[in-house]
PDB file of C-alpha atoms in Angstrom:
ATOM      1  CA  MET C   4      32.532 -36.514  20.132  1.00 50.00           C
ATOM      2  CA  PRO C   5      30.089 -39.045  21.619  1.00 55.00           C
ATOM      3  CA  GLN C   6      29.551 -38.549  25.333  1.00 57.00           C
ATOM      4  CA  THR C   7      29.503 -41.420  27.819  1.00 49.00           C
ATOM      5  CA  ASN C   8      30.214 -42.165  31.446  1.00 48.00           C
ATOM      6  CA  PRO C   9      32.214 -45.416  31.548  1.00 51.00           C
ATOM      7  CA  ASP C  10      31.877 -45.619  35.345  1.00 49.00           C
ATOM      8  CA  LEU C  11      28.103 -45.873  35.084  1.00 50.00           C
ATOM      9  CA  GLY C  12      28.059 -48.084  31.982  1.00 61.00           C
ATOM     10  CA  LEU C  13      25.811 -45.632  30.147  1.00 66.00           C
ATOM     11  CA  ALA C  14      25.432 -45.616  26.385  1.00 65.00           C
ATOM     12  CA  ALA C  15      27.269 -43.015  24.359  1.00 84.00           C
ATOM     13  CA  SER C  16      24.960 -40.256  23.197  1.00 87.00           C
ATOM     14  CA  VAL C  17      25.378 -38.758  19.743  1.00 89.00           C
ATOM     15  CA  LYS C  18      23.638 -35.617  18.482  1.00 93.00           C
ATOM     16  CA  VAL C  19      22.562 -35.729  14.831  1.00 95.00           C
ATOM     17  CA  LEU C  20      20.841 -32.938  12.914  1.00 94.00           C
ATOM     18  CA  ILE C  21      18.090 -33.569  10.388  1.00 95.00           C
ATOM     19  CA  ALA C  22      18.258 -30.526   8.105  1.00 94.00           C
ATOM     20  CA  GLY C  23      17.186 -29.187   4.755  1.00 92.00           C
ATOM     21  CA  GLY C  24      14.958 -26.670   3.082  1.00 87.00           C
ATOM     22  CA  PHE C  25      11.361 -25.812   3.774  1.00 82.00           C
ATOM     23  CA  GLY C  26       8.938 -28.746   3.395  1.00 83.00           C
ATOM     24  CA  VAL C  27      11.481 -31.461   2.499  1.00 89.00           C
ATOM     25  CA  GLY C  28      10.387 -33.961   5.193  1.00 91.00           C
ATOM     26  CA  LYS C  29      12.493 -33.239   8.277  1.00 91.00           C
ATOM     27  CA  THR C  30       9.606 -33.461  10.755  1.00 90.00           C
ATOM     28  CA  THR C  31       8.339 -36.589   9.015  1.00 91.00           C
ATOM     29  CA  MET C  32      11.747 -38.285   9.239  1.00 94.00           C
ATOM     30  CA  VAL C  33      12.190 -37.528  12.938  1.00 94.00           C
ATOM     31  CA  ALA C  34       8.660 -38.785  13.665  1.00 92.00           C
ATOM     32  CA  SER C  35       9.033 -41.987  11.647  1.00 93.00           C
ATOM     33  CA  ILE C  36      12.342 -43.047  13.217  1.00 93.00           C
ATOM     34  CA  SER C  37      12.028 -41.857  16.830  1.00 90.00           C
ATOM     35  CA  GLU C  38      11.385 -44.532  19.444  1.00 92.00           C
ATOM     36  CA  VAL C  39       9.759 -41.912  21.694  1.00 81.00           C
ATOM     37  CA  ALA C  40       6.950 -39.539  20.850  1.00 73.00           C
ATOM     38  CA  PRO C  41       8.818 -36.762  19.041  1.00 70.00           C
ATOM     39  CA  LEU C  42       8.812 -33.222  20.346  1.00 60.00           C
ATOM     40  CA  ARG C  43       7.467 -30.955  17.633  1.00 60.00           C
ATOM     41  CA  THR C  44       7.253 -27.192  17.440  1.00 58.00           C
ATOM     42  CA  GLU C  45       4.900 -26.940  14.499  1.00 58.00           C
ATOM     43  CA  GLU C  46       2.537 -24.060  13.868  1.00 53.00           C
ATOM     44  CA  MET C  47      -0.094 -23.494  11.219  1.00 53.00           C
ATOM     45  CA  ILE C  48       0.995 -21.632   8.107  1.00 49.00           C
ATOM     46  CA  THR C  49      -1.092 -18.469   7.913  1.00 53.00           C
ATOM     47  CA  GLU C  50      -1.494 -15.584   5.515  1.00 59.00           C
ATOM     48  CA  LEU C  51       1.234 -13.799   7.503  1.00 53.00           C
ATOM     49  CA  SER C  52       3.782 -16.084   5.846  1.00 54.00           C
ATOM     50  CA  ALA C  53       2.673 -14.954   2.367  1.00 52.00           C
ATOM     51  CA  GLY C  54       5.636 -13.322   0.694  1.00 54.00           C
ATOM     52  CA  VAL C  55       7.934 -14.598   3.469  1.00 52.00           C
ATOM     53  CA  ASP C  56       7.897 -18.379   3.007  1.00 53.00           C
ATOM     54  CA  ASP C  57       8.222 -19.806  -0.495  1.00 54.00           C
ATOM     55  CA  LEU C  58       5.551 -22.497  -0.857  1.00 53.00           C
ATOM     56  CA  SER C  59       6.516 -23.302  -4.458  1.00 56.00           C
ATOM     57  CA  GLY C  60       6.297 -27.047  -4.888  1.00 57.00           C
ATOM     58  CA  VAL C  61       4.701 -27.556  -1.453  1.00 55.00           C
ATOM     59  CA  GLU C  62       1.502 -25.556  -1.851  1.00 54.00           C
ATOM     60  CA  SER C  63      -0.522 -28.073   0.200  1.00 55.00           C
ATOM     61  CA  LYS C  64       1.760 -27.737   3.259  1.00 49.00           C
ATOM     62  CA  ARG C  65      -0.319 -26.534   6.231  1.00 56.00           C
ATOM     63  CA  THR C  66       2.139 -26.541   9.167  1.00 52.00           C
ATOM     64  CA  THR C  67       5.766 -25.561   9.661  1.00 54.00           C
ATOM     65  CA  THR C  68       8.474 -26.141  12.266  1.00 52.00           C
ATOM     66  CA  VAL C  69       9.276 -22.923  14.100  1.00 48.00           C
ATOM     67  CA  ALA C  70      12.083 -24.096  16.418  1.00 53.00           C
ATOM     68  CA  LEU C  71      13.042 -27.775  16.224  1.00 74.00           C
ATOM     69  CA  ASP C  72      11.897 -31.364  16.179  1.00 86.00           C
ATOM     70  CA  PHE C  73      13.428 -33.804  18.647  1.00 87.00           C
ATOM     71  CA  GLY C  74      13.535 -37.586  18.694  1.00 92.00           C
ATOM     72  CA  ARG C  75      15.651 -40.440  19.979  1.00 91.00           C
ATOM     73  CA  ILE C  76      16.703 -43.824  18.657  1.00 92.00           C
ATOM     74  CA  THR C  77      18.682 -46.427  20.567  1.00 89.00           C
ATOM     75  CA  ILE C  78      21.082 -48.250  18.289  1.00 82.00           C
ATOM     76  CA  ASP C  79      22.244 -50.708  20.960  1.00 84.00           C
ATOM     77  CA  ASP C  80      23.244 -50.660  24.649  1.00 85.00           C
ATOM     78  CA  LYS C  81      26.325 -48.620  23.719  1.00 86.00           C
ATOM     79  CA  LEU C  82      24.901 -45.975  21.349  1.00 85.00           C
ATOM     80  CA  VAL C  83      21.902 -43.618  21.435  1.00 90.00           C
ATOM     81  CA  LEU C  84      21.211 -41.068  18.712  1.00 91.00           C
ATOM     82  CA  TYR C  85      19.461 -37.832  19.612  1.00 93.00           C
ATOM     83  CA  LEU C  86      17.841 -36.338  16.527  1.00 95.00           C
ATOM     84  CA  PHE C  87      17.328 -32.598  16.156  1.00 92.00           C
ATOM     85  CA  GLY C  88      15.267 -31.481  13.167  1.00 91.00           C
ATOM     86  CA  THR C  89      15.968 -27.927  12.058  1.00 88.00           C
ATOM     87  CA  PRO C  90      13.394 -25.400  10.870  1.00 80.00           C
ATOM     88  CA  GLY C  91      13.477 -24.967   7.100  1.00 68.00           C
ATOM     89  CA  GLN C  92      12.442 -21.353   6.559  1.00 67.00           C
ATOM     90  CA  ASP C  93      15.127 -18.738   6.088  1.00 66.00           C
ATOM     91  CA  ARG C  94      13.716 -16.601   8.902  1.00 62.00           C
ATOM     92  CA  PHE C  95      14.522 -19.318  11.467  1.00 67.00           C
ATOM     93  CA  TRP C  96      18.093 -20.003  10.304  1.00 69.00           C
ATOM     94  CA  PHE C  97      19.518 -18.198  13.328  1.00 73.00           C
ATOM     95  CA  LEU C  98      18.610 -21.352  15.296  1.00 77.00           C
ATOM     96  CA  TRP C  99      20.853 -23.583  13.177  1.00 81.00           C
ATOM     97  CA  ASP C 100      24.101 -22.481  14.848  1.00 88.00           C
ATOM     98  CA  GLU C 101      22.744 -23.392  18.280  1.00 87.00           C
ATOM     99  CA  LEU C 102      21.276 -26.678  17.081  1.00 86.00           C
ATOM    100  CA  ALA C 103      24.565 -27.609  15.365  1.00 90.00           C
ATOM    101  CA  ARG C 104      26.586 -27.063  18.541  1.00 92.00           C
ATOM    102  CA  GLY C 105      27.819 -30.483  19.681  1.00 93.00           C
ATOM    103  CA  ALA C 106      26.415 -32.370  16.688  1.00 94.00           C
ATOM    104  CA  LEU C 107      28.523 -35.207  15.340  1.00 93.00           C
ATOM    105  CA  GLY C 108      26.896 -35.202  11.913  1.00 95.00           C
ATOM    106  CA  ALA C 109      23.814 -34.349   9.888  1.00 96.00           C
ATOM    107  CA  VAL C 110      21.350 -35.629   7.343  1.00 97.00           C
ATOM    108  CA  VAL C 111      20.483 -33.096   4.635  1.00 97.00           C
ATOM    109  CA  ILE C 112      17.108 -34.009   3.172  1.00 96.00           C
ATOM    110  CA  ALA C 113      16.667 -33.006  -0.459  1.00 95.00           C
ATOM    111  CA  ASP C 114      13.536 -32.734  -2.597  1.00 93.00           C
ATOM    112  CA  THR C 115      14.032 -33.086  -6.364  1.00 92.00           C
ATOM    113  CA  ARG C 116      11.072 -30.747  -6.989  1.00 89.00           C
ATOM    114  CA  ARG C 117      13.116 -27.973  -5.361  1.00 88.00           C
ATOM    115  CA  LEU C 118      16.694 -29.227  -5.354  1.00 91.00           C
ATOM    116  CA  GLU C 119      18.057 -25.682  -5.144  1.00 91.00           C
ATOM    117  CA  SER C 120      16.722 -25.453  -1.564  1.00 87.00           C
ATOM    118  CA  SER C 121      19.429 -27.982  -0.569  1.00 92.00           C
ATOM    119  CA  PHE C 122      22.363 -25.703  -1.349  1.00 93.00           C
ATOM    120  CA  ALA C 123      22.051 -23.551   1.783  1.00 91.00           C
ATOM    121  CA  ALA C 124      22.031 -26.570   4.136  1.00 93.00           C
ATOM    122  CA  ILE C 125      24.947 -28.219   2.325  1.00 96.00           C
ATOM    123  CA  ASP C 126      26.912 -24.980   2.451  1.00 94.00           C
ATOM    124  CA  PHE C 127      26.125 -24.604   6.174  1.00 93.00           C
ATOM    125  CA  PHE C 128      27.660 -28.000   7.026  1.00 95.00           C
ATOM    126  CA  GLU C 129      30.570 -27.752   4.579  1.00 95.00           C
ATOM    127  CA  ARG C 130      31.618 -24.391   6.048  1.00 94.00           C
ATOM    128  CA  ARG C 131      31.587 -25.866   9.560  1.00 94.00           C
ATOM    129  CA  GLY C 132      33.362 -29.086   8.576  1.00 93.00           C
ATOM    130  CA  LEU C 133      30.428 -31.148   9.875  1.00 94.00           C
ATOM    131  CA  SER C 134      29.990 -34.502   8.123  1.00 94.00           C
ATOM    132  CA  PHE C 135      26.651 -35.116   6.468  1.00 96.00           C
ATOM    133  CA  THR C 136      24.715 -37.505   4.278  1.00 96.00           C
ATOM    134  CA  VAL C 137      22.263 -36.303   1.620  1.00 97.00           C
ATOM    135  CA  ALA C 138      18.941 -38.165   1.676  1.00 97.00           C
ATOM    136  CA  VAL C 139      16.705 -37.544  -1.339  1.00 97.00           C
ATOM    137  CA  ASN C 140      13.126 -37.814  -0.092  1.00 95.00           C
ATOM    138  CA  CYS C 141      11.207 -39.478  -2.936  1.00 94.00           C
ATOM    139  CA  PHE C 142       7.879 -37.642  -2.985  1.00 89.00           C
ATOM    140  CA  GLU C 143       5.040 -39.012  -5.110  1.00 88.00           C
ATOM    141  CA  GLY C 144       5.006 -37.286  -8.489  1.00 86.00           C
ATOM    142  CA  ALA C 145       8.477 -35.795  -8.007  1.00 88.00           C
ATOM    143  CA  PRO C 146      11.110 -36.247 -10.713  1.00 88.00           C
ATOM    144  CA  ARG C 147      13.233 -39.362 -10.110  1.00 92.00           C
ATOM    145  CA  TYR C 148      17.008 -39.209 -10.344  1.00 95.00           C
ATOM    146  CA  THR C 149      19.806 -41.552  -9.358  1.00 95.00           C
ATOM    147  CA  PRO C 150      22.011 -40.662  -6.377  1.00 96.00           C
ATOM    148  CA  GLU C 151      24.837 -39.981  -8.839  1.00 96.00           C
ATOM    149  CA  GLU C 152      22.691 -37.499 -10.790  1.00 96.00           C
ATOM    150  CA  VAL C 153      21.747 -35.718  -7.548  1.00 96.00           C
ATOM    151  CA  ARG C 154      25.401 -35.684  -6.414  1.00 96.00           C
ATOM    152  CA  GLU C 155      26.382 -34.070  -9.707  1.00 96.00           C
ATOM    153  CA  ALA C 156      23.531 -31.526  -9.582  1.00 95.00           C
ATOM    154  CA  LEU C 157      24.546 -30.544  -6.034  1.00 96.00           C
ATOM    155  CA  ASP C 158      28.253 -30.472  -7.008  1.00 95.00           C
ATOM    156  CA  LEU C 159      29.251 -32.932  -4.276  1.00 96.00           C
ATOM    157  CA  PRO C 160      32.461 -34.981  -4.221  1.00 93.00           C
ATOM    158  CA  GLY C 161      32.327 -38.683  -5.080  1.00 89.00           C
ATOM    159  CA  GLU C 162      32.845 -39.849  -1.477  1.00 89.00           C
ATOM    160  CA  GLN C 163      29.871 -37.805  -0.261  1.00 93.00           C
ATOM    161  CA  PRO C 164      27.014 -40.189   0.622  1.00 96.00           C
ATOM    162  CA  VAL C 165      23.840 -39.498  -1.369  1.00 97.00           C
ATOM    163  CA  MET C 166      20.925 -41.899  -1.158  1.00 97.00           C
ATOM    164  CA  LEU C 167      17.247 -42.147  -1.985  1.00 97.00           C
ATOM    165  CA  CYS C 168      14.769 -42.482   0.889  1.00 96.00           C
ATOM    166  CA  ASP C 169      11.163 -42.241   1.984  1.00 96.00           C
ATOM    167  CA  ALA C 170      10.977 -40.087   5.123  1.00 95.00           C
ATOM    168  CA  ARG C 171       7.681 -41.797   6.045  1.00 95.00           C
ATOM    169  CA  ASP C 172       9.299 -45.241   6.197  1.00 96.00           C
ATOM    170  CA  ARG C 173      11.140 -46.242   9.379  1.00 96.00           C
ATOM    171  CA  ASN C 174      13.436 -48.729   7.630  1.00 96.00           C
ATOM    172  CA  SER C 175      14.355 -46.202   4.957  1.00 96.00           C
ATOM    173  CA  CYS C 176      15.222 -43.663   7.683  1.00 96.00           C
ATOM    174  CA  LYS C 177      17.281 -46.308   9.513  1.00 94.00           C
ATOM    175  CA  ALA C 178      19.266 -46.884   6.314  1.00 96.00           C
ATOM    176  CA  VAL C 179      19.952 -43.132   6.062  1.00 96.00           C
ATOM    177  CA  LEU C 180      21.191 -42.948   9.666  1.00 94.00           C
ATOM    178  CA  THR C 181      23.297 -46.100   9.186  1.00 92.00           C
ATOM    179  CA  THR C 182      24.906 -44.515   6.114  1.00 95.00           C
ATOM    180  CA  LEU C 183      25.640 -41.354   8.107  1.00 94.00           C
ATOM    181  CA  ILE C 184      27.227 -43.321  10.989  1.00 90.00           C
ATOM    182  CA  GLU C 185      29.342 -45.347   8.530  1.00 92.00           C
ATOM    183  CA  HIS C 186      30.425 -42.094   6.840  1.00 93.00           C
ATOM    184  CA  LEU C 187      31.402 -40.625  10.231  1.00 91.00           C
ATOM    185  CA  ILE C 188      33.434 -43.736  11.088  1.00 88.00           C
ATOM    186  CA  ASN C 189      35.179 -43.776   7.687  1.00 87.00           C
ATOM    187  CA  ARG C 190      35.966 -40.072   7.913  1.00 85.00           C
ATOM    188  CA  SER C 191      37.338 -40.487  11.454  1.00 83.00           C
ATOM    189  CA  GLN C 192      39.544 -43.405  10.387  1.00 83.00           C
ATOM    190  CA  ALA C 193      40.821 -41.472   7.360  1.00 80.00           C
ATOM    191  CA  MET C 194      41.708 -38.487   9.554  1.00 81.00           C
ATOM    192  CA  SER C 195      43.594 -40.688  12.050  1.00 81.00           C
ATOM    193  CA  ASN C 196      45.751 -42.269   9.327  1.00 74.00           C
TER     194      ASN C 196
END
């Protein structure tokens, strides 16, 4: 539930997770949309990650998030979104439960070069009943599919929002967050009826 203090006239604050597999663009999305300098916990990928982190499809990746990314975007004087980007490697998944605590919804970023890496994040949110939107980050040279084709490949229901995006583009990221907020509102209204 959004938190606010009506006596002080403060904006409601909403926690949103930006999640997905390793190297799908979570850090990039938080950085491109945040109105403040994002907090990043990135470290260099070293030979110690060989055999631990699967770099298939992202061989040129040089850094990785080891805890979280954090950013903020003010929608208007009544609503502020706090964005928490999750780490993508399996060895840091223990952090997801803590990061999800108090979240109103999530964006699951998918990469068509490694679509199978999306299943774990989708399963995580489905099992917890946390609403999410799937944002397909359109990398250069990656196979192109329609949102409907991605929805079918991920075995998602028809009402599940799936959209194409560019995690580097602020307006594209705004559209993803708008879709998530609309999905949250629609789901809330459907549950109250």
